[in-house]
Coordinates of C-alpha atoms and ligand atoms in Angstrom, one line a residue:
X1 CA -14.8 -28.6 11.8
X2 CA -11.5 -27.3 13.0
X3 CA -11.7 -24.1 14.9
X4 CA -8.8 -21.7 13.4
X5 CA -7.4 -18.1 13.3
X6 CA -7.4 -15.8 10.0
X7 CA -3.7 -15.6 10.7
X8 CA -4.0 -19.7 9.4
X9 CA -6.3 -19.7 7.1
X10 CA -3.9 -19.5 4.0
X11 CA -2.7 -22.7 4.3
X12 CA -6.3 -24.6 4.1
X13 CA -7.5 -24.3 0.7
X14 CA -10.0 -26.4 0.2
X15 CA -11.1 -27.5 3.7
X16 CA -13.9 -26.7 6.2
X17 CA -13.5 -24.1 9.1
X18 CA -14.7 -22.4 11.5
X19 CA -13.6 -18.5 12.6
X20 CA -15.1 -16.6 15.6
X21 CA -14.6 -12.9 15.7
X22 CA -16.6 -9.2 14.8
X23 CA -18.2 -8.1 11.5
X24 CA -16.0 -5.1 10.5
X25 CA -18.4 -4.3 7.6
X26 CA -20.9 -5.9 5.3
X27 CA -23.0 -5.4 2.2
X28 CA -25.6 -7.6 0.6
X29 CA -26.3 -7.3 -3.2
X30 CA -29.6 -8.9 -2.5
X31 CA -28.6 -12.8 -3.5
X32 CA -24.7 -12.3 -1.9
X33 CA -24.1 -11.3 1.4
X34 CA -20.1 -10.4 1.8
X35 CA -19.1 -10.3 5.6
X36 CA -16.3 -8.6 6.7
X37 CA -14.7 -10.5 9.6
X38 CA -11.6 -9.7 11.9
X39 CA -11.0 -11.9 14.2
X40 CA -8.0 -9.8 16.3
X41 CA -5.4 -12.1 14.0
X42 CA -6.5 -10.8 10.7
X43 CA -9.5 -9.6 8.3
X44 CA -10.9 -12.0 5.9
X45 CA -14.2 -11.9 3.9
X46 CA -17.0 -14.0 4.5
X47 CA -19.1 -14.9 1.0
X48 CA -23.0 -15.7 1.4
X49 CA -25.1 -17.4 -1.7
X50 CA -28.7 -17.5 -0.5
X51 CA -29.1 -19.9 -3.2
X52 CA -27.1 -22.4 -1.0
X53 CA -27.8 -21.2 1.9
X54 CA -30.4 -22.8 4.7
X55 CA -32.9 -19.8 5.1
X56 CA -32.6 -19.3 8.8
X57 CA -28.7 -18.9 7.9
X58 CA -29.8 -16.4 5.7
X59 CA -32.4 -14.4 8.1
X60 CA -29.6 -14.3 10.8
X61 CA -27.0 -12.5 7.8
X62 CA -30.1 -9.7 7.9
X63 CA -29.8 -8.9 11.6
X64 CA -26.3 -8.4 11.6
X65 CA -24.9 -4.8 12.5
X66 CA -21.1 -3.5 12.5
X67 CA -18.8 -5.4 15.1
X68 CA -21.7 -8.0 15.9
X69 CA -19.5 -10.9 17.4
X70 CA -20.3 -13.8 15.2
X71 CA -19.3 -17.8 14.8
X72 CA -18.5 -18.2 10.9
X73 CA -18.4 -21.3 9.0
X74 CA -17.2 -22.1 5.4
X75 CA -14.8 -23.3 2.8
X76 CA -11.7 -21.9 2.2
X77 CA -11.6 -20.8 -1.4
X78 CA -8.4 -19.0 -3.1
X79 CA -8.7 -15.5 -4.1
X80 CA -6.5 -13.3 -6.1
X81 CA -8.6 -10.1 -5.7
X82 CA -8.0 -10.2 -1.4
X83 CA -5.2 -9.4 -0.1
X84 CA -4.7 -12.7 1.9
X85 CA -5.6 -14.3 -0.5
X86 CA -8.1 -15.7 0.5
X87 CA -11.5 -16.0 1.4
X88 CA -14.5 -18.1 2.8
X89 CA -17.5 -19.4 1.0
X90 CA -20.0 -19.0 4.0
X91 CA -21.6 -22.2 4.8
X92 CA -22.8 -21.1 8.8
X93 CA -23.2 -18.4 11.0
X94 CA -23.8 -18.2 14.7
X95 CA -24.5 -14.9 16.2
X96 CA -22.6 -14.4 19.3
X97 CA -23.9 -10.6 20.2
X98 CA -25.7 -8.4 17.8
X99 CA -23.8 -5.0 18.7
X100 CA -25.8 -1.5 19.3
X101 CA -25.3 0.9 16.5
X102 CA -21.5 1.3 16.6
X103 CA -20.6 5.3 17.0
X104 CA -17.4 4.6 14.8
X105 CA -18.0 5.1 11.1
X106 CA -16.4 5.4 7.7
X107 CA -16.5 9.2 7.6
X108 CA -14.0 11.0 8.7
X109 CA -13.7 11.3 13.2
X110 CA -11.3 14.4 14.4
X111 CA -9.3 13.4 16.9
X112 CA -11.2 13.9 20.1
X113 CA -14.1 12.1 19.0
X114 CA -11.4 9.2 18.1
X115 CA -9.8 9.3 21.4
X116 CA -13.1 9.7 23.5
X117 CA -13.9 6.5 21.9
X118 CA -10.2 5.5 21.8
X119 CA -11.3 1.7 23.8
X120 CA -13.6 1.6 20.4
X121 CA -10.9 2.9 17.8
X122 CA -8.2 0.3 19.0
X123 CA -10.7 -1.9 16.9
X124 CA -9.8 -0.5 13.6
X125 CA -7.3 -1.6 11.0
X126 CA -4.6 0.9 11.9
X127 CA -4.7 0.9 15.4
X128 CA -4.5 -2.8 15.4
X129 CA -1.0 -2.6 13.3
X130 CA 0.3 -0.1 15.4
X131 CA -0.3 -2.0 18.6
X132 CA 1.0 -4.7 16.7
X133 CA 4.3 -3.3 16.3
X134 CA 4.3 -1.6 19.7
X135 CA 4.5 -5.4 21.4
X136 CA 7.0 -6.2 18.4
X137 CA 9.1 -3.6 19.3
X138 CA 9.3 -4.4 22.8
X139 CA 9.6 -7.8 22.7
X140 CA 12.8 -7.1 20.0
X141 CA 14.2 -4.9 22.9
X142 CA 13.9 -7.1 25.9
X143 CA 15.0 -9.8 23.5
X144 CA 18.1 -7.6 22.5
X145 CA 19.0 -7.2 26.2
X146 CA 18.8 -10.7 27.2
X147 CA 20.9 -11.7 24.0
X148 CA 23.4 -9.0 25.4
X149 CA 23.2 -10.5 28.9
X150 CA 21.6 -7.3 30.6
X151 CA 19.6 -8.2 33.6
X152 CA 16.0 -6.9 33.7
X153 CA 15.9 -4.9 37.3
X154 CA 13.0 -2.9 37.0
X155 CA 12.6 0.5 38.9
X156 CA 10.5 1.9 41.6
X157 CA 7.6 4.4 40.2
X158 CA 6.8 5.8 43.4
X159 CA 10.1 7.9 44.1
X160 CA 11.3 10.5 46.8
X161 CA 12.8 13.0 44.1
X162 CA 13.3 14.1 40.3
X163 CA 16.1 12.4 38.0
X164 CA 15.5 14.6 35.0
X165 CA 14.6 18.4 36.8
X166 CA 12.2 19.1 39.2
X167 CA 9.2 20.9 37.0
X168 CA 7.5 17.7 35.6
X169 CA 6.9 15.9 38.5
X170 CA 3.7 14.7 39.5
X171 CA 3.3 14.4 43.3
X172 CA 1.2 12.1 44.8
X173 CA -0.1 11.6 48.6
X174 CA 1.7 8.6 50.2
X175 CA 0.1 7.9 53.3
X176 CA 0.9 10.6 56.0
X177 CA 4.0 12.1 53.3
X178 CA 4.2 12.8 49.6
X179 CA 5.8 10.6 46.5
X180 CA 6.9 11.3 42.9
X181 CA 5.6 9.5 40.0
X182 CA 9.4 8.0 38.6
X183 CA 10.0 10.5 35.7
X184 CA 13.1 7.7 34.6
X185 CA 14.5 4.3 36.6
X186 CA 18.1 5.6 35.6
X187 CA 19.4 6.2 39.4
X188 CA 18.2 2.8 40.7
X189 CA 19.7 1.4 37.6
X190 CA 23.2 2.9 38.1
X191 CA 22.6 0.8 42.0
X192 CA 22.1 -2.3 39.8
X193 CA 24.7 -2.2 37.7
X194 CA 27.2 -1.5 40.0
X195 CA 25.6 -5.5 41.2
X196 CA 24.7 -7.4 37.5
X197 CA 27.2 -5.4 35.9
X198 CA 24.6 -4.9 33.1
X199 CA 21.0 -4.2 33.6
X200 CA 17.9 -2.2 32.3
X201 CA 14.7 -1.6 32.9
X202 CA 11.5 -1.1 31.0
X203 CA 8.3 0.4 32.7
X204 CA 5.8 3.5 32.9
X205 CA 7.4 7.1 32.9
X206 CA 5.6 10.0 33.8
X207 CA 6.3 13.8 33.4
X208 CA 3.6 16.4 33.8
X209 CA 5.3 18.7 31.1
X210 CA 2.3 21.3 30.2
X211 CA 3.8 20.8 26.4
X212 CA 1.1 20.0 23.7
X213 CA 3.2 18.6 21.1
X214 CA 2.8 15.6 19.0
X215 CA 5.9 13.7 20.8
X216 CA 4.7 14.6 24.7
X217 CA 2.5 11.7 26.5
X218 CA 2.2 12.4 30.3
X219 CA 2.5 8.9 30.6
X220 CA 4.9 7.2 28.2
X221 CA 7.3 3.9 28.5
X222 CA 11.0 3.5 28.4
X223 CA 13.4 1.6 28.3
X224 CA 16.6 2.4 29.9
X225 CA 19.9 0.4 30.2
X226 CA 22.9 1.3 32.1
X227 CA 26.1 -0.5 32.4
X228 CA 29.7 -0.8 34.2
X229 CA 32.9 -0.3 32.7
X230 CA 31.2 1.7 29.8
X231 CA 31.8 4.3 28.2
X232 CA 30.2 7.2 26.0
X233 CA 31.1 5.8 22.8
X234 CA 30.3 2.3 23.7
X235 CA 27.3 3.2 24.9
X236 CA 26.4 4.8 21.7
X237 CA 27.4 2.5 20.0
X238 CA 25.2 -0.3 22.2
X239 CA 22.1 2.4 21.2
X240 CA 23.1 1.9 17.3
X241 CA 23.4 -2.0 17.7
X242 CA 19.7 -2.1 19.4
X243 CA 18.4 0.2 16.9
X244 CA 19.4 -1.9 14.0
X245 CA 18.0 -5.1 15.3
X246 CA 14.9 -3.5 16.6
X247 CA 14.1 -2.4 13.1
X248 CA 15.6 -5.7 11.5
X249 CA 12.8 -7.7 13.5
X250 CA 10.0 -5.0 12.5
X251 CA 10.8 -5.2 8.7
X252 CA 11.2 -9.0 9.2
X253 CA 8.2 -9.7 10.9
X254 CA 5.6 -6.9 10.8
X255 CA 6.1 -6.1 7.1
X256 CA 2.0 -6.7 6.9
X257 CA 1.1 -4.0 9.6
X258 CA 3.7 -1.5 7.8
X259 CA 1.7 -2.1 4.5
X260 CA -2.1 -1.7 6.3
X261 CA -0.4 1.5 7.9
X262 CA 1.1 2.4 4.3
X263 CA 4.4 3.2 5.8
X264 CA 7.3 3.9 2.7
X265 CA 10.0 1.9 4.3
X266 CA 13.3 3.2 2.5
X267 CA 14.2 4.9 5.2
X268 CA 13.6 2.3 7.7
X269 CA 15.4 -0.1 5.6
X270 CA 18.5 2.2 5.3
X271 CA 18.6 2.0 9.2
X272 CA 18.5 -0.9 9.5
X273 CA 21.9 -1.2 8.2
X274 CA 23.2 0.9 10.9
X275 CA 26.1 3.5 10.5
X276 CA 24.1 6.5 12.0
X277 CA 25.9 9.5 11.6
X278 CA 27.7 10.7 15.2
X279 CA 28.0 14.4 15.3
X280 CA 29.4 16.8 17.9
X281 CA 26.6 19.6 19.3
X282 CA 28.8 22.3 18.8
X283 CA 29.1 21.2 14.5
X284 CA 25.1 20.7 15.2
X285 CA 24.8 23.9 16.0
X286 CA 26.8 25.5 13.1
X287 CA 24.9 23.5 10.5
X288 CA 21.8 24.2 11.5
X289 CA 22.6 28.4 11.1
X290 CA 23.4 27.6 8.0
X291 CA 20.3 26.1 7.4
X292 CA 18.9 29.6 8.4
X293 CA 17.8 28.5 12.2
X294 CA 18.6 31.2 14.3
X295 CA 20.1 29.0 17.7
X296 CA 22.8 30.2 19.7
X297 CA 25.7 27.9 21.0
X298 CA 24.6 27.0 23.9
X299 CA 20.8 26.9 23.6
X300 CA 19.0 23.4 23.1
X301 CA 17.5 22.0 19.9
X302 CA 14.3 23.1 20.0
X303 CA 11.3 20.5 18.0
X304 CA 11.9 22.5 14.9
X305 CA 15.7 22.5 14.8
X306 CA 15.9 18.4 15.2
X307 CA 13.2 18.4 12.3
X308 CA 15.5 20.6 10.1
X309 CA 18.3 18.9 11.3
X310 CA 17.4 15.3 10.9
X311 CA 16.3 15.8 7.5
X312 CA 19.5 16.3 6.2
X313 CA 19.7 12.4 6.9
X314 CA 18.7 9.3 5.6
X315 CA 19.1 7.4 9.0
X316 CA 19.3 8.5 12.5
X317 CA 21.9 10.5 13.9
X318 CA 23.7 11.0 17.0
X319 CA 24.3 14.4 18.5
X320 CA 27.1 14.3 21.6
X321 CA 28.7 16.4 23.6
X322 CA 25.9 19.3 24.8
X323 CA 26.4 21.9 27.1
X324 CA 26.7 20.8 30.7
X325 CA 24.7 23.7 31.7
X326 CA 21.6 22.5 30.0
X327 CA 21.7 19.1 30.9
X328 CA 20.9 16.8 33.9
X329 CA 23.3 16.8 36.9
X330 CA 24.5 13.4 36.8
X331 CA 26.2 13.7 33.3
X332 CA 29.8 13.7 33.1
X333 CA 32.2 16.7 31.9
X334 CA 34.4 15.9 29.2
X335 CA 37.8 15.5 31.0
X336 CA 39.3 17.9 27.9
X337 CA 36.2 20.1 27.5
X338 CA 34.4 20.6 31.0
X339 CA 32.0 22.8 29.6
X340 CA 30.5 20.0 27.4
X341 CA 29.2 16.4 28.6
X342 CA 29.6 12.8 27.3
X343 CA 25.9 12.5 26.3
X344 CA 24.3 11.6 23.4
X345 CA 20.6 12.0 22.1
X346 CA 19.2 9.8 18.9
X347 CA 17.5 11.8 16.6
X348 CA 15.2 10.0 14.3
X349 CA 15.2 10.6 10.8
X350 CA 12.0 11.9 8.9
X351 CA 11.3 14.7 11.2
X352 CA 10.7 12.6 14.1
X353 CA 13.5 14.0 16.2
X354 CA 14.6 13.0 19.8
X355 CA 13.6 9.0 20.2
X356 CA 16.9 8.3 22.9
X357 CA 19.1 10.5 25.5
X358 CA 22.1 8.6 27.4
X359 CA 25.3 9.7 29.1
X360 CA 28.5 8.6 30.9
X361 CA 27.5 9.1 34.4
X362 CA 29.7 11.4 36.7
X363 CA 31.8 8.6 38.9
X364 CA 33.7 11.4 41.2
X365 CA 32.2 12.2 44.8
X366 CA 33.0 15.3 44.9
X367 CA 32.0 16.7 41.5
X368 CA 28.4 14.7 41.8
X369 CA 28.1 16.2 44.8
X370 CA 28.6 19.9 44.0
X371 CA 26.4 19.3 40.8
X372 CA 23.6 17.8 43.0
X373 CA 23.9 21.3 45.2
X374 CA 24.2 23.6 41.9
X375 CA 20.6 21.8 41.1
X376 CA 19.0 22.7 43.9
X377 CA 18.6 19.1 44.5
X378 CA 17.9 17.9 48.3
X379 CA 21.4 16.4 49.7
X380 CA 19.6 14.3 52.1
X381 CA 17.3 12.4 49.3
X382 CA 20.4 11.3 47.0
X383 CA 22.7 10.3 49.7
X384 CA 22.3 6.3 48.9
X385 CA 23.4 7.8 44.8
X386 CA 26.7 9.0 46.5
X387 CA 27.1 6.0 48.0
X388 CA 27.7 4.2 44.4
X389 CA 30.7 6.7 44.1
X390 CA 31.5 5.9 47.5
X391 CA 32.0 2.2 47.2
X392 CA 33.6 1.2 44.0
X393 CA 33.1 3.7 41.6
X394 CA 33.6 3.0 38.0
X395 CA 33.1 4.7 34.8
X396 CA 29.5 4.0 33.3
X397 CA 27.1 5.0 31.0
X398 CA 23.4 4.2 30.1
X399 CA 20.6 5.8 28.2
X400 CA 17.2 5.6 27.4
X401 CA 14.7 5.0 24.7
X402 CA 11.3 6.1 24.6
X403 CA 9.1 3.8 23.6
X404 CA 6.0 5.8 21.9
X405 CA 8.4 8.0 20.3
X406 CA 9.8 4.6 18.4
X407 CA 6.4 3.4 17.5
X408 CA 5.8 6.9 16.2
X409 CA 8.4 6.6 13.8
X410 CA 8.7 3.0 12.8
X411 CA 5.2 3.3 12.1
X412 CA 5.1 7.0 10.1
X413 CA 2.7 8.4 12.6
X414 CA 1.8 12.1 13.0
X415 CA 1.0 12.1 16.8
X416 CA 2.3 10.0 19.8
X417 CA -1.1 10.0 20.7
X418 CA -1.8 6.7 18.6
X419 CA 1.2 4.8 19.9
X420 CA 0.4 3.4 23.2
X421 CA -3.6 1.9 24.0
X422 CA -5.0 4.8 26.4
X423 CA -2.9 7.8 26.3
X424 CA -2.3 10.2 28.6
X425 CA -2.0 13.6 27.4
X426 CA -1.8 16.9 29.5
X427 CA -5.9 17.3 28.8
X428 CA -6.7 13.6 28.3
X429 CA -7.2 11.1 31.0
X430 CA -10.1 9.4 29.7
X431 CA -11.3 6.4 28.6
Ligands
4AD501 O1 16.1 12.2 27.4 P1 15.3 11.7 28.6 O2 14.7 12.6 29.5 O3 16.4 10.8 29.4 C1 16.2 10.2 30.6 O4 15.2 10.1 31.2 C2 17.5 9.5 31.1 N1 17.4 9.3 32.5 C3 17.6 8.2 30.4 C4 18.9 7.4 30.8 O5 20.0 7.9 30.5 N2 18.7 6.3 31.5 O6 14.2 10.7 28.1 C5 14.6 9.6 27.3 C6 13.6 9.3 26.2 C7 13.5 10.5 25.2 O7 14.5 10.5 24.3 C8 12.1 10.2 24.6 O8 12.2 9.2 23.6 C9 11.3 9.7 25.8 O9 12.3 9.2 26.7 N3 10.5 10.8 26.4 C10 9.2 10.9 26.1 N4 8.3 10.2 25.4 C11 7.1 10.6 25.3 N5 6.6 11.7 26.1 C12 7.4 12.4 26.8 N6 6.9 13.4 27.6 C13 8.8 12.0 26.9 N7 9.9 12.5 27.6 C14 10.9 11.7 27.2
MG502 MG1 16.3 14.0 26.4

């Protein structure tokens, strides 16, 4: 008897199998048992006729308890009711582990007792399609990069000093001295591109920001790509072009784990057709008074003025051009209006806000290094930076894109917390 995955079932009508995985649920009318199996692939049901069935097969169906790891074997029978459908008309069953009474039930968990058991809850139907389109969505990404001809360098984590400001780091003893936790790769990137030309990187970020929101992890992944020779609008439009085919490849492939996660995909299909709207802070601004928010020009978007904001769309949108004085050092001034810099954030539509921030990098000496003394940075720490102004300079630009924040949107979900396995939050470090 072939040994297969749910994921291939469909395609054996009619023959003999055999399936190994956990009993999700079950229920016995008495002369039926129906068991509930996923096997990590899929969910199928199992059908029991004790009629049919040899009684110690039978016996073993009573001592079964939720997520029991079980051998099944049976016949694959069409079914219109399931949603595969299909299902199995139990012929054997060989108990693998009967499991301990499982502290995950049907009624309703808050969400500590969810993410205290969160190595548990990564079990369930939901979490499983989320995951599921967390490793599509990277995969599409590095995928996207390669087909662009970007060279994966990846970036040290521990660091000497802060990229994006100094009040999130998280220090950490390195033998006799003290490290940083990399809060983004960007600096060593802008090294390798001024070698591959085009490169990125794609690894663990941390910032200890005391914010308890539902887009804040202390520990999150990003992707970030820089490259030479580019500038701000190319580079935005490089973020549009990996957008689209991110969420092409989600709605193409992962159009089952949408449906289990009963995500309304209009507006991810509208995306995906790219043409996000590109609009300048300062208009940002003026719209958003009219929508009755009471920012100042000036002042950054705070969560509730990129939800106000981005639901004037029906895709993402680009806001460029913020005020120098509110963002990193290393951005560069427009040439025509130094008080504004050649950034970009994507702001995802549905409420979701901020998913990507990028720039043109400052490629003058001089200005980088006034910049790095207006922020307080120390001179000694970023003298290899200078040196890529030093030797070579060119115009350049990157960004980067934050991985849970994608998942959270893609996949309609209210909190970043259910975006990556084990999340880290500013009170969660456990399991
Ligand atoms: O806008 P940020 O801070 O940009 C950078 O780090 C640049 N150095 C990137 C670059 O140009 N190479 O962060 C980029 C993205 C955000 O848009 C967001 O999606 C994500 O990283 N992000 C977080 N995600 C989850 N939790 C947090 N605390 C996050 N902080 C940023
Ligand atoms: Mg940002």
């Amino acid at each position: 008897m072939a040994e297969i995955l749910v994921t291939e079932v469909g395609g054996k009508v009619g023959e003999a199998v055999e399936l190994k995985g956990w009993v999700y649920n079950f229920r016995s009318s008495g002369s039926i048992f129906f068991l509930q199996l996923r096997d990590g692939t899929g969910r199928i049901q199992v059908v029991y006729s004790k009629a049919e069935m040899p009684e110690v097969v039978w016996n073993d169906l009573q001592k079964l308890t939720i997520e029991s790891s079980v051998a099944v074997s049976g016949l694959v029978k069409a079914e219109p009711r399931s949603p595969s459908g299909v299902e199995l008309g139990g012929t054997g069953l060989a108990i693998v582990s009967v499991a301990a009474e499982y502290p995950i039930g049907k009624k309703d968990h808050g969400p500590d007792f969810l993410l205290n058991n969160r190595h548990l809850w990564i079990r369930s139907a939901r979490q499983e399609a989320v995951l599921r389109i967390r490793n599509e969505i990277a995969f599409a990404l590095r995928e996207f990069f390669y087909e662009r001809g970007f060279i994966n360098t990846d970036s040290p984590i521990f660091t000497p000093n802060a990229v994006e400001g100094t009040t999130d780091l998280f220090e950490v003893k390195y033998f006799d001295d003290k490290a940083y936790l990399s809060q983004s790769g960007q600096l060593y990137l802008e090294a390798t591109s001024a070698a591959l030309r085009k490169t990125y990187c794609f690894g663990p970020t941390f910032r200890s920001e005391k914010s308890k929101t539902r887009r804040h992890l202390t520990e999150f992944w990003m992707l970030e790509a820089e490259a030479s020779f580019m500038d701000w609008e190319e580079n935005i439009q490089l973020q549009e072009d990996m957008m689209v085919y991110v969420l092409r490849r989600v709605l193409d492939r992962r159009a089952v784990d949408l449906k289990t996660l009963e995500r309304d995909i209009t507006t991810l299909q509208t995306s995906a057709q790219g043409n996000f709207p590109r609009v300048h802070y300062t208009d940002a601004v003026a719209q958003l008074q009219k929508l009755g928010s009471d920012m100042k020009d000036g002042d950054d978007f705070g969560a509730d003025d990129e939800t106000i904001l981005t639901k004037q769309y029906d895709r993402p949108m680009f806001i460029h051009h913020y005020p120098a004085a509110i963002k990193a050092f290393y951005m560069k001034p427009d040439p025509s209006d130094p008080v504004h810099v050649l950034n970009n954030d994507l702001l995802a539509p549905e409420g979701y806000g901020e998913v990507i921030g990028g720039s043109q990098r400052i490629d003058d000496v001089t200005l980088l290094e006034q910049r790095i003394a207006e922020h307080q940075l120390p001179h000694a720490d970023f003298q290899w930076y200078l040196d890529l102004r030093r030797y070579g300079s060119v115009p350049h630009a990157g960004f980067g894109i934050g991985l849970e924040r994608s998942v959270a949107w893609i996949c309609g979900l209210e909190h970043v917390r259910e975006t990556i396995p084990f999340p880290r939050l500013l009170n969660r470090l456990t399991p």
